[in-house]
Short mmCIF file of C-alpha atoms in Angstrom, two decimals:
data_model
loop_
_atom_site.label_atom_id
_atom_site.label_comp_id
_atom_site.label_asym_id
_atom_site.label_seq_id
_atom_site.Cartn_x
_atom_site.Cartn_y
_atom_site.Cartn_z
CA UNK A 2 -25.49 15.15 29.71
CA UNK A 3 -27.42 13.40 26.82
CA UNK A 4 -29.62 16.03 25.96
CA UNK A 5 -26.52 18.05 25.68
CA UNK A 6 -24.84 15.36 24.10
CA UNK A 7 -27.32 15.14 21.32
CA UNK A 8 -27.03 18.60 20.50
CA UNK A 9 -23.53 18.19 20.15
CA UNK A 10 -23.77 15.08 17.72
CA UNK A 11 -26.03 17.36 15.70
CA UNK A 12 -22.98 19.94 14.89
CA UNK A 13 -20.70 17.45 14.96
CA UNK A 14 -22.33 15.80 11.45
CA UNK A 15 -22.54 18.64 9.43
CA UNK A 16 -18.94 19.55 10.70
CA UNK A 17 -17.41 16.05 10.17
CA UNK A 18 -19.64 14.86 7.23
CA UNK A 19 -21.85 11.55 7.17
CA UNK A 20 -19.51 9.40 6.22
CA UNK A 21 -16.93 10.10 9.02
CA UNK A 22 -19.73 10.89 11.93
CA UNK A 23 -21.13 7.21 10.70
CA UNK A 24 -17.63 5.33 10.65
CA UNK A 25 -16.25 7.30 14.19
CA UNK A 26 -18.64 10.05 16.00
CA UNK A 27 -21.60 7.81 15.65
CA UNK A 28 -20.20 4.85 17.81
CA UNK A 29 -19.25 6.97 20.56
CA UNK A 30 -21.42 6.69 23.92
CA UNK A 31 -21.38 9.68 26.76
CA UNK A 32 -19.99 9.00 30.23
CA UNK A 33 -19.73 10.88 33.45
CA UNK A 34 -18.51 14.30 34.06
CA UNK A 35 -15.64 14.34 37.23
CA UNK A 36 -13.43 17.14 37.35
CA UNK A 37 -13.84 18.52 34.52
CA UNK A 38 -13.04 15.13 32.38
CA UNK A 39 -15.85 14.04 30.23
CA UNK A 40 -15.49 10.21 29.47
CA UNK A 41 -16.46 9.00 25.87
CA UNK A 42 -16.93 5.03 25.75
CA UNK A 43 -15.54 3.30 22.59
CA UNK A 44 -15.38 -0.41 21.37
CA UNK A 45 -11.85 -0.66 21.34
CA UNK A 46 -8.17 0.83 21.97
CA UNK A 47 -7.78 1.00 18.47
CA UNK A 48 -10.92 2.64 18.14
CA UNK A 49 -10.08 5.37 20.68
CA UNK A 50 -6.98 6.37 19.52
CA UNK A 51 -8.34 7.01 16.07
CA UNK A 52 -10.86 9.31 17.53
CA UNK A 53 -8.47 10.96 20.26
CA UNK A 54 -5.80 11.84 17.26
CA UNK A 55 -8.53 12.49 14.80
CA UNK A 56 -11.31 14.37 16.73
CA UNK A 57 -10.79 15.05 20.32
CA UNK A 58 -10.09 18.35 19.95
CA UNK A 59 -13.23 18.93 17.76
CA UNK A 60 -15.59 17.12 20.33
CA UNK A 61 -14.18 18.99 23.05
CA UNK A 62 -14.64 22.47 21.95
CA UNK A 63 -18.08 21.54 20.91
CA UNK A 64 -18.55 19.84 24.65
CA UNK A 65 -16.87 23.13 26.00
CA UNK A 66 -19.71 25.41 24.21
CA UNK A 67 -22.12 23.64 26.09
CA UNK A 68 -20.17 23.52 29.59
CA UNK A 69 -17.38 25.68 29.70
CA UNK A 70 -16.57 23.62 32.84
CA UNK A 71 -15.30 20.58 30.52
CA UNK A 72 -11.36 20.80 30.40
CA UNK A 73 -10.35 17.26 28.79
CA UNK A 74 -11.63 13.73 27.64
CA UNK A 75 -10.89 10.52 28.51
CA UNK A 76 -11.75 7.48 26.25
CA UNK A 77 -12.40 4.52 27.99
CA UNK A 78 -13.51 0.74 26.10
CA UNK A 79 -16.76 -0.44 26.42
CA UNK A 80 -15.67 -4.02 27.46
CA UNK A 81 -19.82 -5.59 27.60
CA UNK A 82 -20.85 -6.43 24.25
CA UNK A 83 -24.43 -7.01 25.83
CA UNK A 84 -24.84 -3.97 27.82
CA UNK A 85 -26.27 -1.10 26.25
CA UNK A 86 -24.36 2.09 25.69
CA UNK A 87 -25.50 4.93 28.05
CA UNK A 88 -26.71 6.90 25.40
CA UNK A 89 -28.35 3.82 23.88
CA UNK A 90 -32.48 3.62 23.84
CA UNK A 91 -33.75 1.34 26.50
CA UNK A 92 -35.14 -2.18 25.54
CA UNK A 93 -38.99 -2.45 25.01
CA UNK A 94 -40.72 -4.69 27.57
CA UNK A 95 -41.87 -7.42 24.85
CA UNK A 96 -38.17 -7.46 23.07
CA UNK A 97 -38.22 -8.42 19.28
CA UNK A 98 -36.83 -11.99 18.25
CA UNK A 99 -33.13 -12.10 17.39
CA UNK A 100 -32.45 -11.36 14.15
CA UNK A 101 -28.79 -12.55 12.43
CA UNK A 102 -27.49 -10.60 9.98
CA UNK A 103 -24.42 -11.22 7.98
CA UNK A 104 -22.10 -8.77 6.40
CA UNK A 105 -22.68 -8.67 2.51
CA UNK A 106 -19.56 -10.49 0.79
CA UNK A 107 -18.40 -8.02 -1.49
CA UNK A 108 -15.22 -8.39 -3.81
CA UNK A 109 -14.08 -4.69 -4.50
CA UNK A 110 -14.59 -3.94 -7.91
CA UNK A 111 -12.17 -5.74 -10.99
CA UNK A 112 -10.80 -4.29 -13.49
CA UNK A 113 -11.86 -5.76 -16.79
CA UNK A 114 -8.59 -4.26 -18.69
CA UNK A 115 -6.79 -6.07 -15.85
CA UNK A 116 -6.36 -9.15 -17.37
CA UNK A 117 -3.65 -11.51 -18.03
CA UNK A 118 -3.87 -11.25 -21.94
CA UNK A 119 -2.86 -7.39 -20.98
CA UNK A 120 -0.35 -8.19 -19.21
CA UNK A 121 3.05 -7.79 -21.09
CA UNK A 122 5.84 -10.26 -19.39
CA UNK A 123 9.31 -9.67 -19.36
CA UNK A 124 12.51 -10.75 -17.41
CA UNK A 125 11.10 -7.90 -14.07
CA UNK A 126 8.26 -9.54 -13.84
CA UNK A 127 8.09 -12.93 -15.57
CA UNK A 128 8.51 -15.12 -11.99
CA UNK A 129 5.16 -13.08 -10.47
CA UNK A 130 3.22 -13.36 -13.65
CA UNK A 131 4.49 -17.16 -13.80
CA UNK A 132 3.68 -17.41 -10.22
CA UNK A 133 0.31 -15.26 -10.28
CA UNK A 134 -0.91 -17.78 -13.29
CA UNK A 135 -0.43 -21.05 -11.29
CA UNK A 136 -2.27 -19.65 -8.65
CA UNK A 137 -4.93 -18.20 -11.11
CA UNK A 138 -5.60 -21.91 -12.29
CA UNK A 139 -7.29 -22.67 -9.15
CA UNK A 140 -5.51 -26.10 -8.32
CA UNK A 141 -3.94 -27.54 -4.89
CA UNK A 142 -2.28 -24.69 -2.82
CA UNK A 143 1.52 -25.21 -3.21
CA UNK A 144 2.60 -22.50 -1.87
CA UNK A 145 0.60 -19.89 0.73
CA UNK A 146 0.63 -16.99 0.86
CA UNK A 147 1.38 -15.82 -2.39
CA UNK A 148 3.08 -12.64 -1.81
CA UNK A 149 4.05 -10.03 -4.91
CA UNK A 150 5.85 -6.69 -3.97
CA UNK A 151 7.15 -4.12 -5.79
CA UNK A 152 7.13 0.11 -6.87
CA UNK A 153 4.38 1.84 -7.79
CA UNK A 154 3.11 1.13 -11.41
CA UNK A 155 5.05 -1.99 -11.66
CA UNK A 156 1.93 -4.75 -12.18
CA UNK A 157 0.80 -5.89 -8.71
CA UNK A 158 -2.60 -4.67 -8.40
CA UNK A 159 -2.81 -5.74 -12.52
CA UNK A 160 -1.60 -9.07 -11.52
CA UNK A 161 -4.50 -9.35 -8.51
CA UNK A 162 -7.18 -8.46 -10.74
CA UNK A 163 -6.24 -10.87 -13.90
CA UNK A 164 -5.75 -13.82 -10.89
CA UNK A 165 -9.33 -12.58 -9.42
CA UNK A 166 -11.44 -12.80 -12.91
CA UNK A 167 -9.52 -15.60 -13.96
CA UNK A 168 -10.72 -17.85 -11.07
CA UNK A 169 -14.01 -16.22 -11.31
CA UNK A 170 -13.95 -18.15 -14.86
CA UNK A 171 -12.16 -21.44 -13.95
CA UNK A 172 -14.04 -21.89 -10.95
CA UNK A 173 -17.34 -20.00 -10.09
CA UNK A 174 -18.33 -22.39 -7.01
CA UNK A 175 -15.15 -20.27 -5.12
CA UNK A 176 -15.82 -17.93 -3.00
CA UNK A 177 -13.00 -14.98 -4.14
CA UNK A 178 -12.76 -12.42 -1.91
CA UNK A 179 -10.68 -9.22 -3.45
CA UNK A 180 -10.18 -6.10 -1.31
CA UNK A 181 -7.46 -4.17 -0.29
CA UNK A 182 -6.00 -3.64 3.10
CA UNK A 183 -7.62 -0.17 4.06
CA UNK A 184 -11.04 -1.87 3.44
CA UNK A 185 -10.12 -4.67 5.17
CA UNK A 186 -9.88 -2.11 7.95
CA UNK A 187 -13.06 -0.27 7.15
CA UNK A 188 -15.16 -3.85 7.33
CA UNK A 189 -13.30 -4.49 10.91
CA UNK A 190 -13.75 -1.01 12.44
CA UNK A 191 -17.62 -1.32 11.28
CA UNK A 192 -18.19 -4.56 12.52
CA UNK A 193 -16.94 -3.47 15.88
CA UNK A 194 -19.44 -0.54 15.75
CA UNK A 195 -22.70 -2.63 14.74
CA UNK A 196 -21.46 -5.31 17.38
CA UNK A 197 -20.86 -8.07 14.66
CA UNK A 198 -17.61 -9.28 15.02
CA UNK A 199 -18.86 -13.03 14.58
CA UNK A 200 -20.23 -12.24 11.47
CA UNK A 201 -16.64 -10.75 10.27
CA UNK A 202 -15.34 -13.15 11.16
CA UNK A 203 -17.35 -15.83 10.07
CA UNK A 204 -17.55 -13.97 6.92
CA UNK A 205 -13.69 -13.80 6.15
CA UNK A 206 -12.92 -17.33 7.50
CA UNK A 207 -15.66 -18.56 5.11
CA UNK A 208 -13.84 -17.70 1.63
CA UNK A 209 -11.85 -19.98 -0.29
CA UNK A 210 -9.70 -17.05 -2.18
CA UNK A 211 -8.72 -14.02 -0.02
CA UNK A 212 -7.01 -11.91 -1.98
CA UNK A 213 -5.62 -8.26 -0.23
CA UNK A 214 -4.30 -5.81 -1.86
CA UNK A 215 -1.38 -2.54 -0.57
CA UNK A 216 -1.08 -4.70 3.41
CA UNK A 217 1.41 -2.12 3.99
CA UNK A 218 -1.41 -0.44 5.07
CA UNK A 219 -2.25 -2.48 8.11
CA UNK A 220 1.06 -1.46 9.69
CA UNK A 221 1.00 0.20 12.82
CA UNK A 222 -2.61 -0.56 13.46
CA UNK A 223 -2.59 -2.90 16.09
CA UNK A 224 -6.29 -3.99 16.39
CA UNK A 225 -6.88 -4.82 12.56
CA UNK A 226 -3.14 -6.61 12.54
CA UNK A 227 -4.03 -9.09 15.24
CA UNK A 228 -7.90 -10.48 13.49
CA UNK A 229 -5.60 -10.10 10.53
CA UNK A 230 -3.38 -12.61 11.52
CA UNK A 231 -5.98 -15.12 12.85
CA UNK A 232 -8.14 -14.58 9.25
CA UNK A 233 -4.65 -15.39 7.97
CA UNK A 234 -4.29 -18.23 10.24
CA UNK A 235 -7.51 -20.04 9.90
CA UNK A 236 -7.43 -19.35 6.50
CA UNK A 237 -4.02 -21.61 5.64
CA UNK A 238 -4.89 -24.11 8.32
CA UNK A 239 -8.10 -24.92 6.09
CA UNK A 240 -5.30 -24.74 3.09
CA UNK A 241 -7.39 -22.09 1.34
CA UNK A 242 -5.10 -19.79 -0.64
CA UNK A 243 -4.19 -16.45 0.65
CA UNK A 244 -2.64 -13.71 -1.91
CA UNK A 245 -1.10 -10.83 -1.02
CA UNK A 246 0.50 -8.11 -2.18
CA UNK A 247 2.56 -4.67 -0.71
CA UNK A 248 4.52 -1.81 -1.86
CA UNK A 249 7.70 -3.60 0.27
CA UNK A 250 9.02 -7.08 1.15
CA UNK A 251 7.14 -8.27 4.62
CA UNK A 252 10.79 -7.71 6.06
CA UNK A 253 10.60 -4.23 5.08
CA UNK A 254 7.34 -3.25 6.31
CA UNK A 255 7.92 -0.60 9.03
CA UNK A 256 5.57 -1.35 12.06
CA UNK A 257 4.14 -4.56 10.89
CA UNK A 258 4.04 -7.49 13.68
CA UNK A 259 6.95 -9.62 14.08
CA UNK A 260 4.48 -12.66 13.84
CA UNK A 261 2.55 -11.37 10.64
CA UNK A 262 6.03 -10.61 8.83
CA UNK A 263 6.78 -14.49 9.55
CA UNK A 264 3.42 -15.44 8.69
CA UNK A 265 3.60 -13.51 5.19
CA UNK A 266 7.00 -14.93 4.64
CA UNK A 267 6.21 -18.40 4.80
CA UNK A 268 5.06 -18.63 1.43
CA UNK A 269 6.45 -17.38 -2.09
CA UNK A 270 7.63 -14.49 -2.24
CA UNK A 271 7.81 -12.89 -5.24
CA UNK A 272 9.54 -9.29 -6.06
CA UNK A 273 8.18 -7.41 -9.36
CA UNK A 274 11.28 -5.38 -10.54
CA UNK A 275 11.83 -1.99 -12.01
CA UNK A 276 10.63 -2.18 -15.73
CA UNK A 277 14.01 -2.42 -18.33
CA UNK A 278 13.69 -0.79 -21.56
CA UNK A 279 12.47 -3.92 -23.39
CA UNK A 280 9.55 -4.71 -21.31
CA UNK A 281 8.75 -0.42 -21.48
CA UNK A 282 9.05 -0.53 -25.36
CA UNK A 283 6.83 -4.00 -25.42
CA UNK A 284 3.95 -2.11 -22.89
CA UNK A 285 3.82 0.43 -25.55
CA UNK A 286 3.66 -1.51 -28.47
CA UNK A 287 0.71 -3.28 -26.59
CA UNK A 288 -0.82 -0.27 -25.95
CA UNK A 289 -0.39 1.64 -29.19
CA UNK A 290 -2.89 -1.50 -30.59
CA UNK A 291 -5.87 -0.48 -28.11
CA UNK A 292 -5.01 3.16 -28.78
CA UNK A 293 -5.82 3.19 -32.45
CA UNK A 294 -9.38 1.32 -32.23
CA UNK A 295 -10.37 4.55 -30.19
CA UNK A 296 -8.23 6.83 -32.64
CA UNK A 297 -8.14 5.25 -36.19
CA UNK A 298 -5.73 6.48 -39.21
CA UNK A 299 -3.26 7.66 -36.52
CA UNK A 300 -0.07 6.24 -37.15
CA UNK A 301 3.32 6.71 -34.71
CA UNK A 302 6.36 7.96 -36.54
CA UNK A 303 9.12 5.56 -36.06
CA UNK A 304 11.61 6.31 -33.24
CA UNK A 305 8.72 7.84 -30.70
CA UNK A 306 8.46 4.82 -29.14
CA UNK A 307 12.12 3.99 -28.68
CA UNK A 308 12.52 7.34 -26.82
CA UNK A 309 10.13 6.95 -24.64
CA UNK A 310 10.73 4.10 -23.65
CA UNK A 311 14.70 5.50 -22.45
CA UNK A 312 13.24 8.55 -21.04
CA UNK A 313 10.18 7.72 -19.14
CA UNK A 314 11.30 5.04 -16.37
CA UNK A 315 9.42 6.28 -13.65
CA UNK A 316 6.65 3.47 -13.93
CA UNK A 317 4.14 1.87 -16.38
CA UNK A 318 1.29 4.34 -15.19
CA UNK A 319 3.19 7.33 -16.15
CA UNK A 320 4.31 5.55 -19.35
CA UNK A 321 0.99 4.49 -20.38
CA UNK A 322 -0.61 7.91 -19.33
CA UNK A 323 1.94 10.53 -21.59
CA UNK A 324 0.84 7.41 -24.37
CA UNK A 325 -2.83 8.26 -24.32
CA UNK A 326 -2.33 12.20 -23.86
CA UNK A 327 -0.31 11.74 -27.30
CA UNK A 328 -3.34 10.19 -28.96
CA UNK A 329 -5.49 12.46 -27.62
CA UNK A 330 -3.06 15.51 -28.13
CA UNK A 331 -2.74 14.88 -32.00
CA UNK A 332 -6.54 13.93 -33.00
CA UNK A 333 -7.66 17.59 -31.12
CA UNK A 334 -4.77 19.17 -33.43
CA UNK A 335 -4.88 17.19 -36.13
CA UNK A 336 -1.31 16.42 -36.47
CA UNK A 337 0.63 13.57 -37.14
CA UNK A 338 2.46 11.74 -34.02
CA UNK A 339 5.98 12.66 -34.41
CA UNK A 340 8.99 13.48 -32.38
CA UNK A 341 8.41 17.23 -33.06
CA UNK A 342 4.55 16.45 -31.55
CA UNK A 343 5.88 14.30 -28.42
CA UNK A 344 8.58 17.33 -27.49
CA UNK A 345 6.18 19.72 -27.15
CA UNK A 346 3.07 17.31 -25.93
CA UNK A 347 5.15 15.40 -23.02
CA UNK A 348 7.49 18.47 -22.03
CA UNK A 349 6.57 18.95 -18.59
CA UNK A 350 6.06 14.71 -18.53
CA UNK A 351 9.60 14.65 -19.84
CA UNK A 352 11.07 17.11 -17.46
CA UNK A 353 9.95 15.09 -14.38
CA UNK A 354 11.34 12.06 -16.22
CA UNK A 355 15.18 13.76 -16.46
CA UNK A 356 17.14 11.55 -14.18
CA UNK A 357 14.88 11.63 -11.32
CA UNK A 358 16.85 7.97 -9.42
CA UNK A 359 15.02 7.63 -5.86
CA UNK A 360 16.94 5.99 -3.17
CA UNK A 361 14.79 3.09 -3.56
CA UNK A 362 16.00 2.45 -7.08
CA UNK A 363 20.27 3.32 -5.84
CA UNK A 364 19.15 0.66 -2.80
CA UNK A 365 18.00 -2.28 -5.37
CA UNK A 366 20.79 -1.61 -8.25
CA UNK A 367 23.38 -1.78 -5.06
CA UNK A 368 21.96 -5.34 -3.59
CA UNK A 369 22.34 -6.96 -6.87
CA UNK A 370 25.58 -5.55 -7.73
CA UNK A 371 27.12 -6.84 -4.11
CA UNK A 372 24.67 -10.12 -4.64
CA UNK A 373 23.26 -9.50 -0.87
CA UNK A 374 19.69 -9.60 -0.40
CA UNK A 375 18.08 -5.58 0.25
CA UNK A 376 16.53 -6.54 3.27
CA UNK A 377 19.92 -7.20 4.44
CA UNK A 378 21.81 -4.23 3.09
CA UNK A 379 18.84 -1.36 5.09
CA UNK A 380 18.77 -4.26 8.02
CA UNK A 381 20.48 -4.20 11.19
CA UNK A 382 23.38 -6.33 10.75
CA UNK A 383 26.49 -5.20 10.70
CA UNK A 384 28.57 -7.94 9.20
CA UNK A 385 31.32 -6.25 6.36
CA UNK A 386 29.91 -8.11 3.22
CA UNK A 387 26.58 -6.02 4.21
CA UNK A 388 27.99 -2.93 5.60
CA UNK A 389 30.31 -1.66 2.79
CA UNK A 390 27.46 -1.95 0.12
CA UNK A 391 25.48 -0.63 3.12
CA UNK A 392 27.35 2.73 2.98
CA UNK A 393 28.56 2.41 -1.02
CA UNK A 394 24.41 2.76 -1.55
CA UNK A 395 24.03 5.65 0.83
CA UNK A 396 26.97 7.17 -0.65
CA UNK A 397 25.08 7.36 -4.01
CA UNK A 398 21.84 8.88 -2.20
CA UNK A 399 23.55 11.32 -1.13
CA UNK A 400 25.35 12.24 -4.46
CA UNK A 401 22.94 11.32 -6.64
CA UNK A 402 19.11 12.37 -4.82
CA UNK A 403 18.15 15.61 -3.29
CA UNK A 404 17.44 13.82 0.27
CA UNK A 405 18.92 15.00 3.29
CA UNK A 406 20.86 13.23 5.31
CA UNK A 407 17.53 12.59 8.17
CA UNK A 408 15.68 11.27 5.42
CA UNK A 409 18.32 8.87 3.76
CA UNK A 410 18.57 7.29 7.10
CA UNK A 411 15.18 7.21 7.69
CA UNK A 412 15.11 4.65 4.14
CA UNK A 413 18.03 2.77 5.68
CA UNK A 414 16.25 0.78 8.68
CA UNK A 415 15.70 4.60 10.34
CA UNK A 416 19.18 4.88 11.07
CA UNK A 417 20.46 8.59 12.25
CA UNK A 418 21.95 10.81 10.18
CA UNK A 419 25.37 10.52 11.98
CA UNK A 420 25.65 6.91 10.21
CA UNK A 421 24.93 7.97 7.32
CA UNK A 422 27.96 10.87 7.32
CA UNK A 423 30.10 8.02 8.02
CA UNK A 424 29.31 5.86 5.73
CA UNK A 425 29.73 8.39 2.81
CA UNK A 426 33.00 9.74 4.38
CA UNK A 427 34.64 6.47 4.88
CA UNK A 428 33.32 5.80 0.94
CA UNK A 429 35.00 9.45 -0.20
CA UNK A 430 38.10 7.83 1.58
CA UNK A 431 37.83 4.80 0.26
CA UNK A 432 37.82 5.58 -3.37
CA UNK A 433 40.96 7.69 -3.41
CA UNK A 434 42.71 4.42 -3.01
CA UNK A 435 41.02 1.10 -3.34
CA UNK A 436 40.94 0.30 -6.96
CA UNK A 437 37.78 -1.65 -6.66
CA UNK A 438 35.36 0.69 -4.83
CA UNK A 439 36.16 3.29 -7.08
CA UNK A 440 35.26 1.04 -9.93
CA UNK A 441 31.88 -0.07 -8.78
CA UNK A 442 31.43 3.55 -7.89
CA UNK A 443 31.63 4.17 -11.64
CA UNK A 444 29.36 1.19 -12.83
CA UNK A 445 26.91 1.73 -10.53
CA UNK A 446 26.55 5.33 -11.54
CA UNK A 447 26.19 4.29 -14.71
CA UNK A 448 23.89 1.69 -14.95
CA UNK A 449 21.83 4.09 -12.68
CA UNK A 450 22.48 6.83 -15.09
CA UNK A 451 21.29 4.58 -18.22
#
């Protein structure tokens, strides 16, 4: 079974490529054969059922080639760290000395634009960039984890960076450790390949900044949650500062840990809104100064910022993206940036644009209207002063989005469809005669219509 097994390897790496064959084939060890199950030995659950979603079927129609005989395979953990694996070359009879090596502490790379003189501040985001500074200045921990959360394009991974190089500057003897949640995976799930999970640990228990970026990612995965939370645990009980951030408020995370949701809530948490049109018309501005050094003796007509700052409220990325294709749109023409030259430049960046509200956005405008908190209006209680903005905000989804019915109730704490014809039927009943629903109907369409 190993000779075969090493032919099989062989076809698996040009099939899977080296980077995948390294990360998951390469670990794998050969078992016995019994009734037609092959076993494959792997360093962990986790592990396993990577490999078992990602590649079983793969390895076993390679494995059947060989012996049609093969029906199914069976993962089973390698629980002896000092055994060798059975496909594993045998010890020499004079062993070399013990060599110790650590894993390299790299900081993903920062972003030099990333920087808090970048950074424009307005009423969404002034409490994280306030919040982001005082952590940036490298003094006693007051509060631990910092946690920022928000949409896409809103500032957090800016904020991460500018906090990263500014401590890098303050204070050089830190140790700042930046990286974001999927490579905090990718360092665990390779240290449990190369049999170094002192050194990962030693490694991320030794830094006096961890900074990781998108955790959301870490949901679901149990193995990488639990040496999460003890990282995260020795970490604050040393009182070295942890920063975090995630596309959702730790209550919101679907299939994070119950104890690393309480862990990440502990601290400040800090919630980077949707941009208003001042802070949008102030990010251009900014960016309008950067764009003429690369594109001198172009001027912007007045007005062409104004509008798209209304129409483009998607996020900052998008903004600052049809910004640039402007520039670069009316130095390859030669034409002067006007309103005439952003209409037919941005069109199909407009279009998207055109009233596109996402349940997310109906969700956040309904939590502040009510004054209720949005982890309690999509959470499981079912107390009035939460339910009736509960169903007011799914009432809206389902006038004013394209989702179905499945999918609103999926965004609502994955409740079934059934609620959520309820709750817009008993809101469709409601406004015909309570004065006040029907009047928050019509300011909250509006100010999500602005």
């Amino acid at each position: 079974m190993q000779a075969t097994w090493t032919k099989i390897r062989e076809r698996l790496l040009k099939t899977v490529g080296k980077n995948n064959f390294t990360t998951w084939i390469d670990p794998l060890a050969v078992g016995p054969v019994e009734d037609g199950i092959s076993t494959l030995f792997v360093p962990t659950n986790f592990f396993g059922n990577y490999v078992s979603q990602n590649f079983a079927d793969l390895i076993l129609h390679e494995m059947q080639s060989e012996d049609d005989k093969i029906t199914r395979l069976k993962f089973a953990v390698d629980r002896s760290d000092k055994a060798p694996r059975p496909d594993a070359p045998q010890p020499r009879s004079q062993p070399a000395a013990p060599q110790h090596t650590n894993m390299p502490l790299n900081t993903a790379p920062l972003d030099a634009r990333f920087s808090f003189d970048n950074f424009v501040v307005g009423k969404p985001n002034e409490l994280a960039h306030a919040a982001a500074r005082r952590v940036a200045e490298g003094g006693p921990v007051t509060f631990n984890p910092l946690f920022l959360y928000g949409g896409v394009g809103l500032g957090k991974t800016h904020l991460m960076h500018a906090i990263a190089q500014e401590l890098q500057i303050r204070k050089p003897e830190l140790n700042v450790l930046y990286l974001s949640a999927e490579q905090f995976m990718y360092r665990f799930v390779q240290a449990l390949r190369d049999r170094k999970m002192m050194d990962f640990k030693e490694i991320f228990r030794s830094v006096d900044v961890l900074m990781v970026d998108d955790v959301q990612f870490i949901a679901g995965k149990d193995s990488t949650q639990e040496e999460f939370f003890h990282t995260f645990n020795a970490l604050v009980d040393q009182n070295k500062q942890i920063i975090i951030s995630a596309d959702r408020a730790p209550g919101e995370i679907k299939d994070l840990e119950d104890r690393v949701k309480s862990r990440l809530q502990c601290g400040l948490v800090v919630d980077l809104h949707p941009t208003d049109y001042e802070l949008r018309l102030g990010i251009l501005q900014s960016k309008v100064e950067t764009q003429q050094k690369n594109y001198p003796g172009l001027e912007v007509e007045a007005g062409v910022l104004e509008f798209l700052a209304h129409r483009i409220t998607t996020n900052v990325r998008v903004l600052e993206g049809a910004l640039t294709r402007l520039f670069a749109f009316a130095s390859l023409v030669g034409r002067e940036i006007n309103m005439d030259l952003t209409l037919d430049c941005l069109a199909d960046v407009l279009r998207a644009s055109e009233r596109k509200i996402s349940v997310e956005e109906i969700q956040r405008k309904v939590s502040e209207h009510y004054n209720i908190r949005l982890s309690d209006m999509v959470g499981p209680k079912r107390l009035r002063s939460y339910a009736r903005p509960r169903q007011v905000a799914m009432y809206l989804c389902k006038k004013m989005t394209s989702r179905s019915l499945p999918e609103i109730g999926r965004r609502f704490g994955g409740r079934d469809h059934t609620t959520v014809m309820h709750g817009v039927k008993r809101i469709e009943e409601l406004k015909q005669n309570d004065a006040q629903i029907a009047e928050d109907l019509e300011l909250l369409r509006r100010a999500l219509e602005a």
